[in-house]
Tab-separated table of C-alpha atoms (C1' of nucleotides) in Angstrom:
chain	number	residue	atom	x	y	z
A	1	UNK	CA	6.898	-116.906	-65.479
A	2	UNK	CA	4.897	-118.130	-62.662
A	3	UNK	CA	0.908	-117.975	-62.373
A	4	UNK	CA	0.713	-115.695	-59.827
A	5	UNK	CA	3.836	-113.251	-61.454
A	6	UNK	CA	1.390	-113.306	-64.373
A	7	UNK	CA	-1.675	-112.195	-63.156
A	8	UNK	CA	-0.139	-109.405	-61.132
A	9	UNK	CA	1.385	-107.807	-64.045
A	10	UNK	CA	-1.705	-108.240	-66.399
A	11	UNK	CA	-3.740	-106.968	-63.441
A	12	UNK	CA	-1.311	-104.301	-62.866
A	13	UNK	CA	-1.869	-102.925	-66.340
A	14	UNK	CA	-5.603	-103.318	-66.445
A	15	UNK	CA	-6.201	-101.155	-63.261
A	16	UNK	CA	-3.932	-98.648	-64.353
A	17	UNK	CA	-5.825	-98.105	-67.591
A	18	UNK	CA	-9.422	-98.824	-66.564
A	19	UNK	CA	-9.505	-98.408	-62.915
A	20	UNK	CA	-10.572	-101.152	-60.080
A	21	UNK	CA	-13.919	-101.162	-60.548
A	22	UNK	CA	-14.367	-101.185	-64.711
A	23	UNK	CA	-11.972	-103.889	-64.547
A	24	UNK	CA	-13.706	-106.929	-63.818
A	25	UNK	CA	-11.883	-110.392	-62.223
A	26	UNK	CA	-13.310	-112.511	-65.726
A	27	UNK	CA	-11.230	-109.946	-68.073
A	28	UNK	CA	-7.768	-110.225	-65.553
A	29	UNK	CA	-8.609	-114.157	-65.717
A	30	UNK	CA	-8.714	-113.850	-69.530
A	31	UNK	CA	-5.726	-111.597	-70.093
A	32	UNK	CA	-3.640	-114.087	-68.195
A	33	UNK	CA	-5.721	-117.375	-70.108
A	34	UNK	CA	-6.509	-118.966	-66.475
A	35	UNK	CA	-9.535	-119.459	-64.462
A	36	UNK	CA	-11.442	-118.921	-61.136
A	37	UNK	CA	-9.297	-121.558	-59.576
A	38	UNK	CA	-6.228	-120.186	-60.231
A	39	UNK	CA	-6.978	-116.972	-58.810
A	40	UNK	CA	-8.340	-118.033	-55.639
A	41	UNK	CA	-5.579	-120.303	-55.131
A	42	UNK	CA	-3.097	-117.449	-55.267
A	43	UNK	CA	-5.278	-114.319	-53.564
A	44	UNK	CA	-7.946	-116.313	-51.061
A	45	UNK	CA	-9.351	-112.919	-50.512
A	46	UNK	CA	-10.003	-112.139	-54.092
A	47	UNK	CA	-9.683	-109.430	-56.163
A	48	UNK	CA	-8.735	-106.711	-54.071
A	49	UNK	CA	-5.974	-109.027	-52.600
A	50	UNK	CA	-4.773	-108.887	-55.911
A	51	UNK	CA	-5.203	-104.919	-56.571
A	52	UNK	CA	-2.575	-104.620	-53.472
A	53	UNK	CA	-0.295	-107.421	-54.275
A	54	UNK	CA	0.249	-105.155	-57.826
A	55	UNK	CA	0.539	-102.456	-55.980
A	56	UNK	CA	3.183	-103.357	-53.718
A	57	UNK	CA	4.776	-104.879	-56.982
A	58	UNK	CA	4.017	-101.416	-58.571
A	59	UNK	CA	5.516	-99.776	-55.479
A	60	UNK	CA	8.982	-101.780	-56.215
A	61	UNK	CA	9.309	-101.392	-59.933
A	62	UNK	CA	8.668	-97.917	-59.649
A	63	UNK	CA	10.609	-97.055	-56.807
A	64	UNK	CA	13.468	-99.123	-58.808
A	65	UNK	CA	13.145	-97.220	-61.687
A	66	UNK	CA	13.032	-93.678	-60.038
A	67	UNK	CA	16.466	-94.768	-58.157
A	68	UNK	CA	17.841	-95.765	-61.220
A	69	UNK	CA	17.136	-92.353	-62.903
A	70	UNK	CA	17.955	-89.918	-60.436
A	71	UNK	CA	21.443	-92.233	-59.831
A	72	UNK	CA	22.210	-91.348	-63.437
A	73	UNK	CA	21.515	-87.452	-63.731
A	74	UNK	CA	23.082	-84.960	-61.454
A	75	UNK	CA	20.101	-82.179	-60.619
A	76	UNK	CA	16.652	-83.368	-59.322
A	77	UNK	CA	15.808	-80.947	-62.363
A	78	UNK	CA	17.488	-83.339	-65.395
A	79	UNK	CA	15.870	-86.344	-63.394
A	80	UNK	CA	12.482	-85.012	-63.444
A	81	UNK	CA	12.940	-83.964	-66.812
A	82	UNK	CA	13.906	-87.555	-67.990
A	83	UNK	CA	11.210	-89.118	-66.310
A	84	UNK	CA	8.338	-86.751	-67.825
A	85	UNK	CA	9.546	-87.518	-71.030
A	86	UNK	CA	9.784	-91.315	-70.445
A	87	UNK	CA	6.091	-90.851	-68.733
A	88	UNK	CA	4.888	-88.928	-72.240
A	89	UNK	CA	6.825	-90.984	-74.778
A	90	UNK	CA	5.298	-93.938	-73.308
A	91	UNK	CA	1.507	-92.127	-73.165
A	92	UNK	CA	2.259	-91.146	-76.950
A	93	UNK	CA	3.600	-94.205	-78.385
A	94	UNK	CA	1.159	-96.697	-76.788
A	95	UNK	CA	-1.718	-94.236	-76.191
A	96	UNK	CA	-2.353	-95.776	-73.056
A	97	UNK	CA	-1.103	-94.951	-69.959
A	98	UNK	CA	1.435	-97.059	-68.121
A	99	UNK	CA	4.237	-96.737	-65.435
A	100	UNK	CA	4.377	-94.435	-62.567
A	101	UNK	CA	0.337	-93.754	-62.179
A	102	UNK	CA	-2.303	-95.318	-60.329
A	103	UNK	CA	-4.153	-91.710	-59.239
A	104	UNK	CA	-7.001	-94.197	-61.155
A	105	UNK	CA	-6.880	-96.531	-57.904
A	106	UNK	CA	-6.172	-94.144	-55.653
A	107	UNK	CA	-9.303	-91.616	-56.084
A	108	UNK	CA	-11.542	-94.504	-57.053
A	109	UNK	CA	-10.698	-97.176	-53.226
A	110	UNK	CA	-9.002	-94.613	-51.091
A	111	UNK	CA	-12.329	-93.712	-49.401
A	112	UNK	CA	-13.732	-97.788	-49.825
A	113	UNK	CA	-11.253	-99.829	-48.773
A	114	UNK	CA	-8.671	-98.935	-45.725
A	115	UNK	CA	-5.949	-101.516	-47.045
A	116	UNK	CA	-6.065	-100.255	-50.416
A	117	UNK	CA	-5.490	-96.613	-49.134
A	118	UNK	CA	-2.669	-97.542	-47.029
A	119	UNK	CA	-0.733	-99.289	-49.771
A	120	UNK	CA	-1.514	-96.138	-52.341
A	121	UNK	CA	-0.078	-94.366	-49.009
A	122	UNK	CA	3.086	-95.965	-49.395
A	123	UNK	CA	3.614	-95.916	-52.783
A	124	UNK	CA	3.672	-91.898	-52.758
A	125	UNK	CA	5.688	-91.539	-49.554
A	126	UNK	CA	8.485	-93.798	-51.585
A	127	UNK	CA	7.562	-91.118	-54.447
A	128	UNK	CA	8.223	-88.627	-52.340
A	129	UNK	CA	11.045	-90.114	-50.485
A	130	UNK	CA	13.272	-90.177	-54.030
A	131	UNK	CA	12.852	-86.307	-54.691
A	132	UNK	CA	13.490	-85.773	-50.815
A	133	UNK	CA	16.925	-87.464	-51.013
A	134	UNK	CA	17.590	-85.840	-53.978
A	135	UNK	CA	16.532	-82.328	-52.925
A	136	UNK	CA	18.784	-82.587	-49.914
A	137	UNK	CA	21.791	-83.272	-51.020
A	138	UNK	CA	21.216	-80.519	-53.549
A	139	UNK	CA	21.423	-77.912	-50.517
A	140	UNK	CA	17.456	-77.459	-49.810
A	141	UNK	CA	16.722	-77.280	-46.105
A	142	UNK	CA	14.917	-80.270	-45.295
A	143	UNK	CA	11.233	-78.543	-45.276
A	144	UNK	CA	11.824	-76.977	-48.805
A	145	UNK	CA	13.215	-80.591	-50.023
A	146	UNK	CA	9.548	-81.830	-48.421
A	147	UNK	CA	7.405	-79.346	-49.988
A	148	UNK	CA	9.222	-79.218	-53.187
A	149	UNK	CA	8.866	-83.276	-53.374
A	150	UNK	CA	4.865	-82.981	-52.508
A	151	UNK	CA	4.639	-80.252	-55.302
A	152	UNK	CA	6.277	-82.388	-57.712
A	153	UNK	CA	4.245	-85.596	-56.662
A	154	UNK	CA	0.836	-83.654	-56.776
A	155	UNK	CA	1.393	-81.539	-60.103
A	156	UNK	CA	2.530	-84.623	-61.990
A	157	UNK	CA	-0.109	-86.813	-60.824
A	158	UNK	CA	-2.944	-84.063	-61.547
A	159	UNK	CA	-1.095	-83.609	-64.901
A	160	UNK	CA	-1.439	-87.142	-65.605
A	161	UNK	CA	-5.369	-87.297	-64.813
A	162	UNK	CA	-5.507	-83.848	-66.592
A	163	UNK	CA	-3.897	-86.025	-69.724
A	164	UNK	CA	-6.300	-88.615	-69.423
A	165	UNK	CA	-9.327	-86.071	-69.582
A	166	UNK	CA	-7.890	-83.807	-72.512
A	167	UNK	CA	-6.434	-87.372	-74.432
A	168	UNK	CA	-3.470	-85.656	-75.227
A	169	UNK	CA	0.401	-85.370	-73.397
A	170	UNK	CA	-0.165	-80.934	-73.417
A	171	UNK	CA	-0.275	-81.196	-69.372
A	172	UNK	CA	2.745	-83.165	-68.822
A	173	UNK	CA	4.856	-80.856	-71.250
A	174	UNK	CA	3.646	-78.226	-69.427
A	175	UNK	CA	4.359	-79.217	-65.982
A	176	UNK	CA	8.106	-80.540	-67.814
A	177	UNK	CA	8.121	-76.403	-68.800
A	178	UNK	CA	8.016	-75.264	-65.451
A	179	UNK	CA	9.751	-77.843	-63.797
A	180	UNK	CA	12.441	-74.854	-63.200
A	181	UNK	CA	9.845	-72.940	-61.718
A	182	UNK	CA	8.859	-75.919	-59.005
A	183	UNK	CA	12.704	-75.976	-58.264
A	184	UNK	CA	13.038	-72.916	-57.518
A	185	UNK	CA	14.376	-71.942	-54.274
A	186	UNK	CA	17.531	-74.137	-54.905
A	187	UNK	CA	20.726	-73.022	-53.354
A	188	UNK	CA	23.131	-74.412	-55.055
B	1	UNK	CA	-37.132	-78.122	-54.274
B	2	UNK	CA	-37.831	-80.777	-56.707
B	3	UNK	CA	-36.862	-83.860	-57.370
B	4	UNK	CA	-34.519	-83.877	-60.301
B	5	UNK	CA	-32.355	-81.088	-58.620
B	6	UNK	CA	-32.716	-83.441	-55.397
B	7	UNK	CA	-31.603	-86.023	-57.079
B	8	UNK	CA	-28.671	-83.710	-58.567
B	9	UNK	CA	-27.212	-82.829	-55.731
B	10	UNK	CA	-27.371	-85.761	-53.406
B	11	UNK	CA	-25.579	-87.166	-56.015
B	12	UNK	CA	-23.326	-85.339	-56.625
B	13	UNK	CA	-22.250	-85.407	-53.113
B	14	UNK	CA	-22.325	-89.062	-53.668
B	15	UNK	CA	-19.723	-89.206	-56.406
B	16	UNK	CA	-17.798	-87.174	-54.720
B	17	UNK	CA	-17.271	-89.100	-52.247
B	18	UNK	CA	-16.638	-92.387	-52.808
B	19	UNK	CA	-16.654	-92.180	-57.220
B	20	UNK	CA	-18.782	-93.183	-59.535
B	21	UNK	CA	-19.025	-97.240	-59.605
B	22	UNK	CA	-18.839	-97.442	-56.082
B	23	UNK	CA	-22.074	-95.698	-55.603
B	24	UNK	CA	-25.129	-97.723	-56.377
B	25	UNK	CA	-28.152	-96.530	-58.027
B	26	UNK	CA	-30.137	-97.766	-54.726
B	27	UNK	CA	-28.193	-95.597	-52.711
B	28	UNK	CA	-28.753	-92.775	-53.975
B	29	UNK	CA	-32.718	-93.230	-54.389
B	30	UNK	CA	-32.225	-93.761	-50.817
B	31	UNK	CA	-30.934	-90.615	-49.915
B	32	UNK	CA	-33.488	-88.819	-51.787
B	33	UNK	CA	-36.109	-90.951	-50.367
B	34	UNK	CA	-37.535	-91.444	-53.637
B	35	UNK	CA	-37.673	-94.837	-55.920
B	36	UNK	CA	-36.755	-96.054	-59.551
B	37	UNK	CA	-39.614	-94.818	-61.003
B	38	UNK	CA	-38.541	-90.774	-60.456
B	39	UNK	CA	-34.941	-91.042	-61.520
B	40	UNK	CA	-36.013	-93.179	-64.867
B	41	UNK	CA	-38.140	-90.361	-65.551
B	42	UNK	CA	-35.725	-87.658	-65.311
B	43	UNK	CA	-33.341	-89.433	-66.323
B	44	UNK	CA	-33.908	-92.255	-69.265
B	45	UNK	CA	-30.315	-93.107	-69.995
B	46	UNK	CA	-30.037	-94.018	-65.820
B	47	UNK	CA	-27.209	-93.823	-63.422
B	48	UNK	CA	-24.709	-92.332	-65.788
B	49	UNK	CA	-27.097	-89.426	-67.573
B	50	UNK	CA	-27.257	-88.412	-64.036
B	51	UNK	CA	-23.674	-88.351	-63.680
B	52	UNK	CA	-23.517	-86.132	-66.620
B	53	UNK	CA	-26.168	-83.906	-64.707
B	54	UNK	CA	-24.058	-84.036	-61.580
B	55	UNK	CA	-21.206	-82.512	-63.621
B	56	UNK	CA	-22.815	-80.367	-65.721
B	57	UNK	CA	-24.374	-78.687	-62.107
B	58	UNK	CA	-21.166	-78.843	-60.519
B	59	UNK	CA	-19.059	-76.857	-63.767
B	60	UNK	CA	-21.693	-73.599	-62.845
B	61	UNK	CA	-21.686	-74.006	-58.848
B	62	UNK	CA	-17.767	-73.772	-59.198
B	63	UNK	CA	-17.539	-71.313	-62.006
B	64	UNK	CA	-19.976	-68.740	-59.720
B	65	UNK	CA	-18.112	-69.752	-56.146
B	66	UNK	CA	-14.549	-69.292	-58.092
B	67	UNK	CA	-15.612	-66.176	-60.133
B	68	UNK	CA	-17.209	-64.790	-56.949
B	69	UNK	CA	-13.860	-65.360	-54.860
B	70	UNK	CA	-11.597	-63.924	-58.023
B	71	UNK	CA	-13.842	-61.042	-57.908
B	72	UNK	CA	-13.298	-60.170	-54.488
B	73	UNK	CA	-9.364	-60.594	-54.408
B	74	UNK	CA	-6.935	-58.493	-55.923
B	75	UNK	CA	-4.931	-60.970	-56.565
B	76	UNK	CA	-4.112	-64.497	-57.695
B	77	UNK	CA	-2.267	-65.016	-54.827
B	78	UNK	CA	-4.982	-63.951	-52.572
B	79	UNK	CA	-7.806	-65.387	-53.902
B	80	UNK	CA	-6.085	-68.754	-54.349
B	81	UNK	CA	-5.139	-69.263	-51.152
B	82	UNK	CA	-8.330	-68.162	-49.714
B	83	UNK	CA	-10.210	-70.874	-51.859
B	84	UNK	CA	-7.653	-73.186	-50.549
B	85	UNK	CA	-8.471	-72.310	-46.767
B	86	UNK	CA	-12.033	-72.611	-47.768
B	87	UNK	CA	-11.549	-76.278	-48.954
B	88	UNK	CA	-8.939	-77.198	-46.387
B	89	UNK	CA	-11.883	-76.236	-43.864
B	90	UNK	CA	-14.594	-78.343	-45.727
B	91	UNK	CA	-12.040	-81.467	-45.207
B	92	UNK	CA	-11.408	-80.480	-41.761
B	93	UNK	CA	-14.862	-79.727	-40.381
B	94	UNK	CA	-17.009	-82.050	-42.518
B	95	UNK	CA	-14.032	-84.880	-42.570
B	96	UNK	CA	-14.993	-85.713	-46.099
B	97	UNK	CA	-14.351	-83.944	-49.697
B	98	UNK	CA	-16.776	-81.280	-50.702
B	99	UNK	CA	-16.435	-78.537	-52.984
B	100	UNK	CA	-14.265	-78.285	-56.123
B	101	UNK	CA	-13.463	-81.571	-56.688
B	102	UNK	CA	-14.156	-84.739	-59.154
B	103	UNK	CA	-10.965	-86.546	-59.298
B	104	UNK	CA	-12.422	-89.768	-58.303
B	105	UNK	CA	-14.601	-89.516	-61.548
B	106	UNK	CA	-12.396	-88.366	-64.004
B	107	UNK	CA	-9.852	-91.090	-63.098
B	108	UNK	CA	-12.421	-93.377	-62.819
B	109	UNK	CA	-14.261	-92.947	-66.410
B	110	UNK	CA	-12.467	-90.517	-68.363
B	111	UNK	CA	-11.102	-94.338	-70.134
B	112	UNK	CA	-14.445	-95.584	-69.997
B	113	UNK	CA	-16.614	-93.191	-71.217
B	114	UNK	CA	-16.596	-90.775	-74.113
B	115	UNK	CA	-19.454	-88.358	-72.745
B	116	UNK	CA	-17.973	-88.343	-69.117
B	117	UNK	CA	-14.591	-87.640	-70.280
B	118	UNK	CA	-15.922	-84.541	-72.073
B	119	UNK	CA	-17.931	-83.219	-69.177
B	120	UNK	CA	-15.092	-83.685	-67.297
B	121	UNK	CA	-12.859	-82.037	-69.612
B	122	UNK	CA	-15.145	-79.118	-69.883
B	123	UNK	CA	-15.185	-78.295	-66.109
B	124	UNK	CA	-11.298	-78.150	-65.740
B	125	UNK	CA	-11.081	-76.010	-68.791
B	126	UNK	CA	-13.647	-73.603	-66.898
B	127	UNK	CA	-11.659	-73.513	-63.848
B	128	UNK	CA	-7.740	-73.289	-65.878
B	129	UNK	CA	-9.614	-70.141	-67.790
B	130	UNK	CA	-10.868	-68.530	-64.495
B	131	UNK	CA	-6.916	-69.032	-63.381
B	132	UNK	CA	-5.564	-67.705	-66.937
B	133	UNK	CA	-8.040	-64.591	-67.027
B	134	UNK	CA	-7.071	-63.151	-63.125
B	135	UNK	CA	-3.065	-63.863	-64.285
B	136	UNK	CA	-3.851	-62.326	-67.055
B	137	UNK	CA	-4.890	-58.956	-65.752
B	138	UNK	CA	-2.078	-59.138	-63.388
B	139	UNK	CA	0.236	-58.578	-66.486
B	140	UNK	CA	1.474	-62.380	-67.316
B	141	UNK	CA	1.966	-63.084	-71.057
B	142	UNK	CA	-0.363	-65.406	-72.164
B	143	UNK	CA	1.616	-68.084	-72.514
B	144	UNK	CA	3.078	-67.877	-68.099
B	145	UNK	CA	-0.633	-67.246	-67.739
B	146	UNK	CA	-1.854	-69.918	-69.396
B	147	UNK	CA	1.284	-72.651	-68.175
B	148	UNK	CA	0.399	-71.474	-64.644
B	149	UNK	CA	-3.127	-72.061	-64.573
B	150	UNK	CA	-2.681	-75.389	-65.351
B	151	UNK	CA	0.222	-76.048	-62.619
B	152	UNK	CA	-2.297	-74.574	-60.140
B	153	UNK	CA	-4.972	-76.741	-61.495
B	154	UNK	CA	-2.555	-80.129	-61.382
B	155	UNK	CA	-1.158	-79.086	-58.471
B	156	UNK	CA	-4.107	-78.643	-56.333
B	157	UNK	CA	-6.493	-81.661	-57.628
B	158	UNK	CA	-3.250	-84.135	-57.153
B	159	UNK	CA	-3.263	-82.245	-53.448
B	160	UNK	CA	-6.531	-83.134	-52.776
B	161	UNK	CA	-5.839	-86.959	-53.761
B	162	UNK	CA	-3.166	-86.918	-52.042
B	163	UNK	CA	-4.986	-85.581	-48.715
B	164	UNK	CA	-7.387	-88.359	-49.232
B	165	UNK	CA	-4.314	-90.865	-49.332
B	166	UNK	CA	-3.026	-89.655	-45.987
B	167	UNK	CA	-6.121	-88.790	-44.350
B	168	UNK	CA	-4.860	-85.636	-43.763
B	169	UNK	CA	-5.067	-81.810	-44.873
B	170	UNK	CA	-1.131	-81.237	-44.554
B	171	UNK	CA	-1.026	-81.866	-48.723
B	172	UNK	CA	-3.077	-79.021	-49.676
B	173	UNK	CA	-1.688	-76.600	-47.008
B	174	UNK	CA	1.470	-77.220	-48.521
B	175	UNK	CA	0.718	-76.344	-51.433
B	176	UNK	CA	-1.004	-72.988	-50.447
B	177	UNK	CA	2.657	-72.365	-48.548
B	178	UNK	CA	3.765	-72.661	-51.698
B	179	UNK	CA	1.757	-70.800	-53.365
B	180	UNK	CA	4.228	-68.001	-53.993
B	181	UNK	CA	6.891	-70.425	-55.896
B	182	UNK	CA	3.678	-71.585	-57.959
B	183	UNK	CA	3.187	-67.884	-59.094
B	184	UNK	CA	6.314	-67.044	-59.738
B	185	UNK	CA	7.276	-65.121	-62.439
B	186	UNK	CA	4.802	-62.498	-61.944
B	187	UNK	CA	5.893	-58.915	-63.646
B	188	UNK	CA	3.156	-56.507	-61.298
C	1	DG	C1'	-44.523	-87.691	-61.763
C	2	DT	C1'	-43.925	-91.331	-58.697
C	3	DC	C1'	-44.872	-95.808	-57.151
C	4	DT	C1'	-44.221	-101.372	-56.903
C	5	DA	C1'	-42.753	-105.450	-58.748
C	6	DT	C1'	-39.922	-107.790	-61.603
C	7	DA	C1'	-36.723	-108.773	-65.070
C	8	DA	C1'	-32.178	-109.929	-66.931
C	9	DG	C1'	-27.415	-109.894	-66.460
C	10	DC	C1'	-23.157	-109.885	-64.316
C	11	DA	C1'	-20.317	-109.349	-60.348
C	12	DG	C1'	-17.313	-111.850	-57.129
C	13	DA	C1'	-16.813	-116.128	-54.741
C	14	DT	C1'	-17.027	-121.323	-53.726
C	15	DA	C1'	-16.863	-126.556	-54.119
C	16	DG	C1'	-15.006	-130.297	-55.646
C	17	DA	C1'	-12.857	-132.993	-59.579
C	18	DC	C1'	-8.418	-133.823	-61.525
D	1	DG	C1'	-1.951	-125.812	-58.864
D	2	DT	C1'	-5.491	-125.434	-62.100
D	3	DC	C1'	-9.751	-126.826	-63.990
D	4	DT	C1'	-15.262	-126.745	-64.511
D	5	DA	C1'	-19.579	-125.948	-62.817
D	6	DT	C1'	-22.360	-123.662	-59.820
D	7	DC	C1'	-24.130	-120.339	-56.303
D	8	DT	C1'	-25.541	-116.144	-54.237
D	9	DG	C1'	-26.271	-111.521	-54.246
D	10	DC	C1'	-26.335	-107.297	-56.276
D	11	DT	C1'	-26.463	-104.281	-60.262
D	12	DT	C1'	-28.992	-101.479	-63.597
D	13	DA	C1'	-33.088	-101.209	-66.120
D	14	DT	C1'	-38.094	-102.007	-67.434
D	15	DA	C1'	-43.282	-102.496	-67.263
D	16	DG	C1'	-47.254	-101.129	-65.808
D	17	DA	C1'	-50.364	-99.465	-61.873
D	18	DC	C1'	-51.770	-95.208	-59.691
DNA sequence: GTCTATAAGCAGATAGAC
DNA sequence: GTCTATCTGCTTATAGAC
């Protein structure tokens, strides 16, 4: 794998766990075993060139992997469902979280840094996009396939931080529980 | 008032804001228009006793402003989506995040640090309890009660991220149009 | 209880060799 | 394209006067 491929994906994983801030360019540099020059070869701008290179990366793998999922199960519901319990088996098996968050990034630059907050912009209207589709060809009028995608966006998200701050995977269960109570409304 | 509440609450307002790292220590000495000297005082362990201050201060402002608003509403429903016009206002007239949230620091350092995570962790449980009792008395098991309180509690906080994403209020005031699928399941 | 001055360390970024 | 060495500025924290 490349340089640059490389310290995208260590980055990637460092921000998601730590945040931008607490994650400083020496420990990404480490991670990926290169230096100073390397970095500034590939991002001239630095480190937050490289926080929105990973998430544009982030933006494809998830989007990707979302597709992927809700090709393979018939009801937004089974989807969902599959994808909270990928999201918790991976938060339970290596205790850390990886994947579809980056509400880390998100809270921490939205209000700092303008680029930063349009990429995290785009990653959740792809987010929301998926469940959209989804929702609409299940029979939900186009505004209840919109609200019903925000609801899901914003309750898994906020279960995810909520997961962080209790260290366990209760919140995501939860929200998994009442998934059929989020869908509600459906028409067919 | 003096200076260690001073220092509390500007900030709090602070770290509300913009988070925790992004705010320097110098910063907020200016806005209280004092100097090193006072917040070492009050505050011996520095910048992040303070924090601890800030959320220990903001856990009681909520708890009475929530309690309050649950007090004077007969129901969830109600009360709910009055708090939610009431913080859809702050964002609209003041253009920045007041109020009930702390997202920014709980991503930010609930991973970093131990005593932040548990102040944190202490202040959502406050507000999911406030949720929980109301249902409660409305005649939800404990269980729905419970589940519910914390969908309202995801829900909203990954709103309020996401209104800060978009630069817009539409998030939350989606979610208090849903507000009746959210409390579904109700038996009075 | 608050001030000033200063310390000590680390952040991100750059220059130039190879 | 990647290295080493260095620079500048800012961060939190401390010491001691008032």
């Amino acid at each position: 794998m490349d340089t640059k491929s490389l310290m995208i994906e260590k980055a990637t994983l460092l921000f998601q766990q730590k945040g931008y801030k607490s994650v400083g360019v020496s420990e990404i540099l480490k991670a990926c075993d290169v230096t100073k020059g390397a970095l500034y070869h590939h991002f001239p701008n630095g480190k937050e060139e490289l926080l929105i290179a990973c998430l544009k990366s982030l933006k494809e793998a998830i989007t990707i992997d979302m597709e992927d999922i809700f090709k393979k199960h018939s009801s937004t519901q089974e989807a969902t469902q599959f994808m909270l319990n990928k999201l918790i088996h991976n938060l339970e098996t290596e205790g850390k979280l990886t994947g579809y968050t980056f509400s880390s990034i998100v809270s921490e630059m939205a209000t700092v840094s303008e680029p930063v907050r349009q990429a995290c912009n785009s990653l959740y209207e792809n987010i929301q996009t998926i469940y959209y589709t989804k929702l609409a060809t299940e029979g939900f009028s186009n505004e209840l396939a919109s609200d019903i995608a925000l609801l899901l966006t914003t309750s898994i998200e906020g279960a995810i931080m909520l997961c962080q701050t209790q260290r366990s995977t209760a919140p995501l269960k939860t929200i998994a529980k009442l998934l059929p109570t989020i869908l509600k409304g459906r028409t067919s």
